[in-house]
Coordinates of C-alpha atoms in Angstrom, one line a residue:
M6 CA 4.4 103.4 37.7
T7 CA 3.7 106.5 39.7
Q8 CA 2.1 106.6 43.1
T9 CA -1.2 107.9 41.7
T10 CA -1.6 104.9 39.4
L11 CA -1.0 102.3 42.0
S12 CA -3.9 100.2 43.2
R13 CA -5.1 100.6 46.8
R14 CA -3.6 97.3 47.7
D15 CA -0.3 98.2 46.1
R16 CA -0.3 101.6 47.8
R17 CA -0.8 99.9 51.2
A18 CA 2.0 97.5 50.6
R19 CA 4.3 100.3 49.5
A20 CA 3.3 102.4 52.5
A21 CA 4.0 99.5 54.8
K22 CA 7.4 99.0 53.2
A23 CA 8.3 102.7 53.5
S24 CA 7.1 102.8 57.1
K25 CA 9.4 100.0 58.0
Y26 CA 12.4 101.4 56.0
Y27 CA 12.1 105.0 57.3
G28 CA 10.8 104.2 60.8
I29 CA 7.7 106.3 60.3
A30 CA 4.4 104.6 61.4
D31 CA 2.3 107.0 59.3
G32 CA 2.3 105.3 55.9
A33 CA 1.4 108.5 54.0
A34 CA 4.2 110.4 55.7
A35 CA 6.6 107.5 55.0
L36 CA 5.7 107.6 51.3
T37 CA 6.2 111.4 51.3
M38 CA 9.7 110.8 52.7
H39 CA 10.4 108.3 50.0
E40 CA 9.3 110.8 47.3
A41 CA 11.7 113.3 48.9
Y42 CA 14.6 110.9 48.5
E43 CA 13.6 110.2 44.9
A44 CA 13.5 114.0 44.2
L45 CA 16.9 114.3 45.8
A46 CA 18.3 111.5 43.5
A47 CA 16.8 113.3 40.5
A48 CA 18.5 116.5 41.6
D49 CA 15.2 118.3 42.2
G50 CA 16.3 120.1 45.3
P51 CA 13.2 122.3 45.7
K52 CA 10.8 119.4 45.6
A53 CA 13.0 117.3 47.9
A54 CA 13.2 120.2 50.4
R55 CA 9.4 120.8 50.3
L56 CA 8.5 117.2 50.9
A57 CA 11.2 116.7 53.6
H58 CA 10.1 119.9 55.4
E59 CA 6.5 118.6 55.4
V60 CA 7.6 115.4 57.2
S61 CA 9.9 117.3 59.6
Q62 CA 6.8 119.1 60.9
T63 CA 4.8 116.0 61.6
H64 CA 7.7 113.7 62.6
P65 CA 10.5 115.9 64.0
A66 CA 12.1 113.0 65.9
N67 CA 12.8 111.1 62.7
R68 CA 16.3 111.6 61.2
H69 CA 15.4 111.3 57.5
P70 CA 13.8 114.7 56.8
W71 CA 16.8 116.4 58.4
L72 CA 19.1 114.3 56.2
V73 CA 17.4 115.4 53.1
L74 CA 17.2 119.0 54.2
G75 CA 20.9 119.0 55.0
T76 CA 21.8 117.5 51.7
V77 CA 19.8 120.1 49.8
A78 CA 21.4 122.9 51.8
L79 CA 24.8 121.5 51.0
D80 CA 24.0 121.5 47.3
R81 CA 23.0 125.2 47.7
R82 CA 26.2 126.0 49.6
E83 CA 24.1 127.0 52.6
T84 CA 26.7 125.9 55.0
E85 CA 25.2 127.0 58.3
A86 CA 21.8 125.6 57.5
A87 CA 23.3 122.3 56.3
A88 CA 25.3 121.9 59.5
Q89 CA 22.2 122.6 61.6
F90 CA 20.2 120.0 59.8
F91 CA 22.9 117.3 60.0
D92 CA 23.4 118.2 63.7
R93 CA 19.7 117.7 64.2
A94 CA 19.9 114.3 62.5
L95 CA 22.8 113.3 64.7
L96 CA 20.9 114.2 67.9
I97 CA 18.4 111.6 66.8
A98 CA 20.8 109.0 65.4
P99 CA 24.4 109.8 66.6
T100 CA 26.0 107.1 64.4
D101 CA 24.2 107.8 61.2
A102 CA 26.7 107.6 58.4
M103 CA 24.9 109.9 56.0
A104 CA 24.6 112.6 58.7
L105 CA 28.3 112.2 59.7
A106 CA 29.4 112.5 56.0
G107 CA 27.1 115.5 55.4
L108 CA 28.3 117.4 58.5
A109 CA 31.9 116.7 57.4
K110 CA 31.2 118.2 54.0
A111 CA 29.7 121.3 55.7
R112 CA 32.8 121.6 57.8
V113 CA 34.9 121.5 54.6
L114 CA 32.8 124.4 53.2
K115 CA 33.6 126.2 56.5
A116 CA 37.3 125.4 56.0
D117 CA 37.4 123.4 59.3
I118 CA 39.4 120.7 57.7
F119 CA 40.6 118.8 60.8
A120 CA 37.1 118.5 62.1
A121 CA 35.9 117.4 58.7
I122 CA 38.4 114.5 58.3
D123 CA 37.5 113.1 61.7
L124 CA 33.8 113.1 60.8
F125 CA 34.6 111.5 57.4
A126 CA 36.5 108.7 59.2
Q127 CA 33.6 108.2 61.5
A128 CA 31.2 108.0 58.6
I129 CA 33.3 105.3 56.9
E130 CA 33.5 103.4 60.2
R131 CA 29.7 103.6 60.4
G132 CA 29.1 102.1 57.0
S133 CA 29.1 105.0 54.6
E134 CA 29.0 104.1 50.9
D135 CA 29.3 107.7 49.7
V136 CA 32.0 107.5 46.9
P137 CA 32.3 111.2 46.3
M138 CA 32.9 111.6 50.1
A139 CA 35.6 109.0 49.9
R140 CA 37.3 110.9 47.1
L141 CA 37.1 114.2 49.1
Y142 CA 38.4 112.5 52.2
A143 CA 41.4 111.0 50.3
D144 CA 42.2 114.3 48.8
L145 CA 42.1 116.2 52.1
M146 CA 44.1 113.6 53.9
G147 CA 46.7 113.7 51.1
R148 CA 47.0 117.5 51.6
L149 CA 47.7 116.8 55.2
D150 CA 50.3 114.2 54.5
R151 CA 48.1 111.5 56.1
S152 CA 47.3 109.4 53.1
T153 CA 48.3 106.1 54.7
T154 CA 45.7 106.6 57.4
A155 CA 43.2 107.5 54.8
G156 CA 44.0 104.3 52.9
Q157 CA 43.5 102.2 56.0
N158 CA 40.1 103.7 56.6
L159 CA 39.0 103.5 53.0
R160 CA 40.0 99.9 52.8
K161 CA 37.2 99.1 55.3
M162 CA 34.8 100.8 52.9
A163 CA 36.2 98.9 49.9
Q164 CA 36.0 95.6 51.6
R165 CA 32.4 96.3 52.5
M166 CA 31.3 97.7 49.1
K167 CA 33.4 95.4 46.9
T168 CA 33.5 97.8 44.0
A169 CA 36.5 98.6 41.7
E170 CA 36.0 102.3 42.1
I171 CA 36.5 102.4 45.8
W172 CA 39.4 100.0 45.6
L173 CA 41.1 102.3 43.2
I174 CA 40.6 105.3 45.6
T175 CA 42.0 103.2 48.4
A176 CA 45.0 102.2 46.3
D177 CA 45.8 105.7 45.3
A178 CA 45.6 106.8 48.9
F179 CA 48.1 104.2 50.0
A180 CA 50.4 105.0 47.0
T181 CA 50.3 108.7 47.9
G182 CA 51.3 107.8 51.4
E183 CA 54.1 105.6 50.1
S184 CA 52.5 102.5 51.8
N185 CA 53.4 100.5 48.7
G186 CA 52.8 97.1 50.2
E187 CA 49.2 98.0 50.9
A188 CA 48.7 99.9 47.6
A189 CA 49.7 96.9 45.4
P190 CA 46.9 94.5 46.4
A191 CA 44.3 97.3 46.3
Y192 CA 45.3 98.1 42.7
E193 CA 45.2 94.5 41.9
E194 CA 41.7 94.1 43.4
A195 CA 40.4 97.1 41.4
A196 CA 41.7 95.5 38.2
R197 CA 40.3 92.1 39.1
L198 CA 36.8 93.6 39.6
A199 CA 37.0 95.7 36.4
P200 CA 39.9 94.8 34.2
Q201 CA 39.3 97.1 31.2
P202 CA 39.4 100.7 32.4
L203 CA 42.7 102.4 31.6
S204 CA 43.1 103.7 35.2
H205 CA 42.9 100.1 36.4
R206 CA 45.4 98.9 33.9
I207 CA 47.8 101.7 34.9
G208 CA 47.1 100.7 38.5
L209 CA 48.3 97.2 37.7
L210 CA 51.6 98.7 36.5
K211 CA 51.9 100.5 39.7
A212 CA 51.3 97.3 41.6
K213 CA 54.2 95.7 39.6
L214 CA 56.4 98.6 40.6
F215 CA 55.5 98.3 44.2
R216 CA 56.1 94.5 44.1
Q217 CA 59.5 95.2 42.4
D218 CA 58.5 93.2 39.3
Y219 CA 60.4 95.6 37.0
Q220 CA 60.5 93.3 34.0
G221 CA 56.8 92.7 34.2
L222 CA 56.2 96.5 34.4
I223 CA 58.4 97.3 31.5
A224 CA 56.7 94.6 29.3
G225 CA 53.2 95.7 30.5
A226 CA 54.0 99.4 29.8
D227 CA 55.4 98.6 26.3
A228 CA 52.2 96.7 25.5
L229 CA 49.9 99.5 26.8
L230 CA 51.9 102.2 25.0
S231 CA 51.4 100.4 21.8
E232 CA 47.6 100.6 22.3
L233 CA 47.4 104.3 23.3
E234 CA 47.3 107.1 20.8
E235 CA 49.9 109.7 20.8
T236 CA 47.4 112.3 22.1
N237 CA 46.3 110.2 25.1
A238 CA 47.2 112.1 28.2
H239 CA 47.7 108.8 30.1
R240 CA 50.8 108.0 28.1
D241 CA 52.8 110.3 30.4
D242 CA 51.8 108.1 33.4
V243 CA 52.8 104.9 31.7
V244 CA 56.1 106.4 30.4
T245 CA 57.2 107.6 33.9
L246 CA 56.3 104.3 35.4
R247 CA 58.4 102.5 32.8
M248 CA 61.2 104.9 33.4
A249 CA 61.1 104.2 37.2
A250 CA 61.3 100.4 36.4
L251 CA 64.2 100.8 33.9
R252 CA 66.2 102.8 36.5
A253 CA 65.4 100.4 39.3
H254 CA 66.3 97.5 37.0
G255 CA 69.7 99.1 36.4
D256 CA 69.1 100.0 32.7
I257 CA 70.2 103.7 33.2
P258 CA 70.8 104.5 29.5
R259 CA 67.2 103.4 28.5
A260 CA 65.8 105.2 31.5
L261 CA 67.5 108.5 30.5
E262 CA 66.2 108.1 26.9
T263 CA 62.7 108.6 28.4
L264 CA 63.3 112.3 28.6
S265 CA 63.0 112.4 24.8
H266 CA 59.3 111.6 25.2
R267 CA 57.0 114.7 24.5
F268 CA 55.3 115.1 27.9
Q269 CA 51.9 116.7 27.9
D270 CA 51.6 116.9 31.7
P271 CA 54.3 119.1 33.4
A272 CA 53.9 117.2 36.7
Q273 CA 54.8 113.9 34.9
F274 CA 57.8 115.6 33.2
Q275 CA 58.9 116.8 36.6
R276 CA 58.7 113.2 37.9
A277 CA 60.8 112.1 34.9
L278 CA 63.4 114.8 35.7
G279 CA 63.5 113.4 39.3
F280 CA 64.1 109.9 38.0
S281 CA 66.8 111.2 35.7
A282 CA 68.5 112.9 38.7
N283 CA 68.5 109.5 40.4
C284 CA 70.1 108.0 37.3
H285 CA 72.9 110.5 37.5
L286 CA 73.4 109.8 41.2
D287 CA 73.7 106.1 40.4
R288 CA 76.6 107.1 38.0
E289 CA 77.9 109.5 40.6
A290 CA 77.5 112.3 38.1
F291 CA 76.7 114.8 40.9
H292 CA 76.8 117.9 38.7
E293 CA 74.2 116.5 36.3
A294 CA 72.0 115.3 39.2
H295 CA 72.1 118.8 40.6
I296 CA 71.0 120.3 37.3
A297 CA 68.2 117.8 36.9
F298 CA 66.9 118.5 40.4
R299 CA 67.0 122.3 39.8
E300 CA 65.1 122.0 36.6
A301 CA 62.5 119.8 38.3
L302 CA 62.3 122.2 41.2
H303 CA 61.2 125.1 39.0
L304 CA 58.9 123.3 36.6
V305 CA 55.6 123.1 38.5
D306 CA 54.3 125.6 41.0
G307 CA 57.6 126.0 42.9
G308 CA 58.5 122.3 42.7
G309 CA 56.0 120.2 44.6
L310 CA 56.5 118.4 47.8
W311 CA 58.5 115.4 46.6
V312 CA 61.1 117.4 44.6
K313 CA 61.7 119.8 47.4
R314 CA 62.4 117.0 49.7
A315 CA 64.5 115.2 47.1
Y316 CA 66.6 118.2 46.4
G317 CA 67.0 119.0 50.1
T318 CA 68.2 115.5 50.9
F319 CA 70.5 115.6 47.9
L320 CA 72.2 118.7 49.2
M321 CA 72.4 117.3 52.8
G322 CA 73.8 114.0 51.5
Q323 CA 76.5 116.2 49.9
G324 CA 77.2 117.7 53.3
D325 CA 75.4 121.0 52.7
F326 CA 72.9 121.0 55.6
A327 CA 72.5 124.8 55.5
G328 CA 71.5 124.8 51.9
G329 CA 69.4 121.6 52.0
A330 CA 67.4 122.4 55.1
P331 CA 65.1 125.1 53.6
Y332 CA 64.3 122.8 50.7
Y333 CA 63.7 119.9 53.0
A334 CA 61.2 122.0 54.9
G335 CA 59.1 122.0 51.7
R336 CA 58.4 118.3 52.2
Q337 CA 55.3 119.2 54.3
P338 CA 52.0 120.1 52.4
E339 CA 50.6 123.6 52.8
A340 CA 47.8 122.5 55.1
N341 CA 50.3 121.1 57.5
R342 CA 52.5 124.2 57.3
R343 CA 49.5 126.4 58.1
R344 CA 49.1 124.4 61.3
I345 CA 52.9 124.0 62.1
P346 CA 54.9 126.6 60.2
Y347 CA 58.6 126.0 59.5
E348 CA 59.3 129.4 61.2
N349 CA 58.4 127.8 64.5
S350 CA 61.8 126.1 64.4
E351 CA 63.8 129.4 64.0
P352 CA 66.4 130.0 66.7
D353 CA 64.8 133.1 68.2
R354 CA 61.5 131.4 68.5
L355 CA 62.9 128.3 70.1
A356 CA 64.9 130.4 72.5
A357 CA 61.6 131.8 73.9
R358 CA 59.8 128.4 74.3
E359 CA 59.0 127.1 77.8
R360 CA 57.6 123.9 76.2
L361 CA 57.9 122.4 72.8
F362 CA 56.1 119.5 71.1
L363 CA 58.0 117.5 68.4
V364 CA 55.5 116.1 66.0
D365 CA 56.4 112.8 64.3
E366 CA 56.6 112.3 60.6
Q367 CA 57.9 109.8 58.0
G368 CA 58.9 106.3 59.2
I369 CA 60.2 105.0 62.5
G370 CA 63.8 104.9 61.3
D371 CA 63.6 108.6 60.3
Q372 CA 62.1 109.5 63.6
L373 CA 64.9 107.8 65.5
A374 CA 67.4 109.5 63.3
L375 CA 66.0 113.0 63.7
L376 CA 64.8 113.1 67.3
P377 CA 68.3 113.4 68.9
I378 CA 68.9 116.7 67.1
I379 CA 66.8 118.3 69.7
D380 CA 69.9 118.5 71.9
R381 CA 71.4 120.9 69.3
A382 CA 68.4 123.2 69.2
P383 CA 68.7 126.6 71.1
L384 CA 66.0 125.8 73.7
P385 CA 66.2 127.3 77.2
P386 CA 67.6 124.8 79.7
E387 CA 64.3 124.6 81.5
A388 CA 62.1 124.0 78.4
K389 CA 59.9 120.9 78.6
V390 CA 60.1 118.9 75.3
T391 CA 57.4 116.3 74.4
F392 CA 57.7 114.0 71.4
V393 CA 54.3 113.3 69.8
G394 CA 54.1 110.0 68.0
E395 CA 52.7 106.4 67.8
A396 CA 52.0 104.5 71.0
R397 CA 54.6 101.9 70.2
M398 CA 57.3 104.6 70.5
K399 CA 56.3 105.4 74.1
P400 CA 58.5 103.0 76.2
L401 CA 61.7 103.8 74.2
I402 CA 61.1 107.6 74.3
E403 CA 60.4 107.6 78.0
R404 CA 63.5 105.6 78.7
C405 CA 65.9 107.5 76.4
G406 CA 68.7 109.8 77.4
L407 CA 67.3 113.0 75.9
G408 CA 65.0 114.0 78.7
V409 CA 62.0 114.1 76.4
D410 CA 58.4 113.3 77.4
F411 CA 56.0 111.4 75.2
A412 CA 52.4 111.9 74.1
E413 CA 50.3 110.0 71.6
T414 CA 49.1 111.9 68.7
T415 CA 45.5 111.6 69.9
E416 CA 46.4 113.2 73.3
V417 CA 47.7 116.5 71.9
D418 CA 44.2 118.0 71.3
K419 CA 43.5 117.6 75.1
M420 CA 46.7 119.4 76.1
N421 CA 45.9 123.0 75.0
V422 CA 48.9 123.2 72.7
A423 CA 49.4 126.5 71.0
P424 CA 50.4 126.3 67.3
E425 CA 53.7 128.1 67.9
E426 CA 54.6 125.4 70.5
M427 CA 54.8 122.7 67.8
I428 CA 57.5 121.8 65.2
F429 CA 57.9 118.8 62.9
V430 CA 60.8 116.7 64.1
G431 CA 62.5 116.9 60.6
D432 CA 62.7 120.7 60.9
L433 CA 65.5 120.2 63.4
V434 CA 68.0 119.4 60.6
R435 CA 68.6 123.2 60.3
Y436 CA 70.8 122.8 63.4
L437 CA 73.2 120.2 61.9
S438 CA 76.5 120.5 60.1
V439 CA 79.1 118.0 59.0
E440 CA 81.5 119.6 61.5
A441 CA 79.0 119.3 64.4
L442 CA 78.3 115.6 63.5
A443 CA 82.0 114.8 63.3
E444 CA 82.5 116.4 66.8
Q445 CA 79.5 114.7 68.4
P446 CA 77.5 112.1 66.5
L447 CA 73.8 111.5 67.4
G448 CA 73.8 107.8 68.4
G449 CA 73.5 105.9 71.7
Y450 CA 70.6 107.9 73.2
L451 CA 68.1 105.1 73.4
R452 CA 68.0 102.6 76.3
A453 CA 66.6 99.1 75.9
D454 CA 64.8 97.4 78.8
A455 CA 67.8 95.8 80.6
A456 CA 65.7 92.9 82.0
R457 CA 64.3 92.0 78.6
V458 CA 67.8 92.2 77.1
E459 CA 69.2 89.8 79.6
A460 CA 66.3 87.4 79.2
I461 CA 66.6 87.3 75.4
R462 CA 70.4 87.1 75.5
A463 CA 70.3 84.1 77.9
R464 CA 67.8 82.4 75.6
Y465 CA 69.8 83.0 72.5
R466 CA 73.1 82.0 74.0
E467 CA 71.6 78.7 75.1
M468 CA 70.4 78.1 71.5
A469 CA 73.8 79.2 70.1
Q470 CA 75.8 76.7 72.2
G471 CA 78.9 78.9 72.2
G472 CA 78.6 80.2 68.6
P473 CA 78.1 83.8 67.7
V474 CA 74.6 85.3 67.7
V475 CA 74.0 87.5 64.6
G476 CA 70.9 89.4 63.7
I477 CA 70.2 90.1 60.0
A478 CA 67.9 92.1 57.8
W479 CA 68.2 92.1 54.0
H480 CA 65.1 93.5 52.2
S481 CA 63.4 96.8 51.6
N482 CA 60.0 97.2 50.0
D483 CA 60.6 100.6 48.6
P484 CA 59.6 100.5 44.9
I485 CA 62.3 102.9 43.7
T486 CA 65.3 102.3 45.9
G487 CA 64.3 99.0 47.5
A488 CA 65.9 96.8 44.9
H489 CA 69.2 98.7 45.1
R490 CA 69.2 98.5 48.9
S491 CA 68.2 94.8 49.2
L492 CA 70.0 91.6 48.5
A493 CA 69.1 87.9 48.6
L494 CA 69.1 86.2 52.0
E495 CA 71.4 83.5 50.7
T496 CA 73.8 86.1 49.5
L497 CA 73.9 87.8 52.8
L498 CA 74.6 84.5 54.7
T499 CA 77.8 84.0 52.8
A500 CA 79.4 86.7 55.0
L501 CA 78.5 85.0 58.3
P502 CA 80.8 82.6 60.2
E503 CA 80.1 78.9 60.6
G504 CA 78.1 77.8 63.6
S505 CA 76.3 81.1 64.0
L506 CA 72.8 81.4 65.5
V507 CA 71.3 83.8 62.9
V508 CA 68.3 85.7 64.2
N509 CA 65.8 87.1 61.7
L510 CA 65.3 90.9 62.1
Q511 CA 63.4 91.3 58.8
Y512 CA 59.8 92.3 59.0
G513 CA 57.1 90.5 57.1
D514 CA 56.5 86.8 56.3
R515 CA 60.0 85.4 55.5
E516 CA 59.3 81.7 56.3
A517 CA 60.0 80.4 52.7
E518 CA 63.2 82.4 52.3
L519 CA 64.5 81.2 55.7
A520 CA 63.7 77.6 54.9
Q521 CA 65.5 77.8 51.5
A522 CA 68.5 79.5 53.1
A523 CA 68.7 76.9 55.8
R524 CA 69.1 74.2 53.1
T525 CA 72.0 76.1 51.5
R526 CA 73.8 76.8 54.8
P527 CA 73.1 73.8 57.1
D528 CA 76.0 74.9 59.3
L529 CA 73.9 77.9 60.5
T530 CA 70.9 77.9 62.8
L531 CA 68.3 80.3 61.4
F532 CA 65.8 81.5 64.0
D533 CA 62.7 83.6 63.6
D534 CA 61.8 84.6 67.2
P535 CA 58.0 84.2 67.8
E536 CA 58.2 86.3 71.0
I537 CA 59.3 89.5 69.2
D538 CA 57.1 91.4 66.8
Q539 CA 59.0 94.5 65.8
L540 CA 56.0 96.2 64.1
A541 CA 53.9 95.9 67.2
D542 CA 56.5 95.8 70.0
L543 CA 59.3 98.3 69.2
D544 CA 60.6 98.1 72.8
G545 CA 60.9 94.4 72.5
F546 CA 62.7 94.8 69.2
A547 CA 65.2 97.2 70.8
A548 CA 65.9 94.6 73.5
Q549 CA 66.3 91.9 70.9
I550 CA 68.9 93.9 69.1
M551 CA 70.9 94.6 72.3
A552 CA 70.9 90.9 73.0
L553 CA 72.8 90.1 69.8
D554 CA 76.5 89.9 69.4
R555 CA 76.5 91.4 66.0
V556 CA 74.0 92.8 63.5
V557 CA 74.3 92.8 59.7
S558 CA 71.6 94.8 58.0
I559 CA 70.7 96.7 54.9
D560 CA 69.8 100.4 55.4
N561 CA 66.3 100.1 57.0
T562 CA 64.7 100.6 60.4
T563 CA 67.0 97.9 61.9
A564 CA 70.0 100.0 61.1
H565 CA 68.5 103.1 62.7
V566 CA 67.5 101.2 65.9
C567 CA 71.1 99.9 66.1
G568 CA 72.5 103.4 65.7
A569 CA 70.0 105.0 68.2
L570 CA 70.8 102.3 70.8
G571 CA 74.6 102.5 70.2
H572 CA 74.9 98.8 69.5
P573 CA 78.7 98.2 69.5
D574 CA 78.9 95.7 66.6
S575 CA 76.5 96.8 63.9
H576 CA 77.3 96.6 60.2
V577 CA 75.1 98.3 57.5
L578 CA 75.3 97.5 53.8
I579 CA 75.1 100.8 51.9
P580 CA 74.3 100.9 48.2
K581 CA 76.0 103.1 45.7
G582 CA 74.1 105.9 44.0
A583 CA 70.6 107.4 44.6
A584 CA 69.6 104.6 47.0
C585 CA 72.3 105.7 49.5
M586 CA 70.2 107.6 52.1
W587 CA 71.3 111.2 52.9
Y588 CA 72.1 110.4 56.5
W589 CA 75.2 108.4 55.6
G590 CA 76.8 111.0 53.3
R591 CA 78.8 109.8 50.2
H592 CA 81.8 108.1 51.8
G593 CA 83.3 106.9 55.1
S594 CA 82.9 104.4 57.9
P595 CA 82.0 104.5 60.7
D596 CA 78.8 106.4 59.9
R597 CA 78.7 110.2 60.3
W598 CA 75.2 110.2 61.8
Y599 CA 75.2 107.9 64.8
G600 CA 78.9 107.3 65.1
N601 CA 78.7 103.6 66.0
L602 CA 77.6 101.9 62.8
Q603 CA 80.2 100.4 60.5
L604 CA 79.1 101.2 56.9
H605 CA 80.2 98.8 54.1
R606 CA 79.7 100.6 50.9
Q607 CA 79.3 99.3 47.3
T608 CA 82.0 100.4 44.9
Q609 CA 80.0 99.1 41.9
L610 CA 76.2 99.6 41.6
G611 CA 74.4 96.4 42.5
D612 CA 77.5 94.5 43.5
W613 CA 77.5 93.5 47.2
S614 CA 80.6 91.3 46.9
G615 CA 83.0 93.9 48.3
P616 CA 80.9 94.9 51.4
L617 CA 80.2 91.2 52.2
S618 CA 83.9 90.4 51.9
E619 CA 84.7 93.1 54.4
I620 CA 82.1 91.6 56.9
A621 CA 83.3 88.1 56.3
K622 CA 86.8 89.1 57.4
L623 CA 85.7 90.5 60.8

């Protein structure tokens, strides 16, 4: 029923409703505004603009006509006009989600990406339900290597909207950011809300990979492949997921057979080549791994971020830092490199710096490993160095022995930092060599809070009643290497002496595992300290570690904190093959990086008996 056919009573009711909704007392103008939105929804831009302009003249203090005019201008790619209209709307309603999203899109058209993503985040926070905006935001944040932050913001939107589409966008953002523990439930929620779409079924396979349910993934992939026609482009996605699961499950021959699949998507074939390189590393077939990495590197647009990083770390793991560093530099997306070029870390540029800002990247463990390389960089003696990172790093950085200041990421914009004054902390690897590490390792530069160390140590010793105090960590959530780096808690406990107080250093909820382990080793006292939260209180975690007599850990953040602190009795379980991180090289103990960790290496893939036997004899 059109407006002209409504009865007078119905017109009055509709006008009253429109007046209340749009905040326009004049019923006729409110109905005109409603018609403008209807025209906008029907993609009739000229009509929408004409009607909105009419209302803007009579009610310039109302945000709605400016919103419609801004949206029409965006559709026409009239960037300046769109920005002006949305700015006008925000002067009237500073928290309007549609205006924030619209202004963000205008900023994208003007190539002002960093301003755009901040506005997108504000729009989401203020209740935006603009799904195309969410896709654009996720894409831009991915290009800036900030996908995890995007996922955290988009999850608020998904929880509010409760639609499968936005949950899938959220899951993909988390997966791109390698936040696998957060990606898995998002994929599962998308599939729960809408089980049938192929993208959601593939998302469930990804969730199984992230939860390390490799057998479930292989079975699910086989079932899905039997349904898909040979010409279906999504077969490549399923095949590469299956290959990852086969390799992680230890079935290397079947994983390598995947390369016989006729890939339609070069990017997916590149991923498969990367997985094949890992398979070769698991067999210590280094020459074959090198060939696979090189083939993957040259397959798609110069390689892509992940393969550049993988090849760079492969070379550095082999001891070739000079060869690996330039490839490792390719880990950062182009947008980040435009902001912080790799060339900023060149010797002649650093030699001219009066101040330098080291920008964090990757995880906490990587940051702790990379930060001390700053002492090897050719900076002037008087140069002021500031590490830019998360707030939880601040106490440790300010107390460390490197003479480095600290600033939170959000503070940098206020410090008038020139682009040439910034480098990513990982770019420092160009100043390393095997010989330099052998001469002077990087560990022992962190300083824990002495008072907290003593207080925790006194508490633990009282609980131990004369027995040794041992901290342990045993699990990694990484979907590809995590299974090879992890072991069961009960297996780890076989290496610990009777009567030990065993302190849990493993992040996440481990209550059930600890309870089960306590039943199998009643001679041990297993303790999960409620006063320490390593994720929120990194300074407290450092103090906890220094309060322990011994630490036995897999290769995770715990190991890096022990190395950075110079803990004198730390033992790290190192897997064989591709899961052995590049920091540790291919052989040797103590470690080449920090110099104070005792590395206990597998001799057979997946077999921890040898390393645990070594620890048990200590």
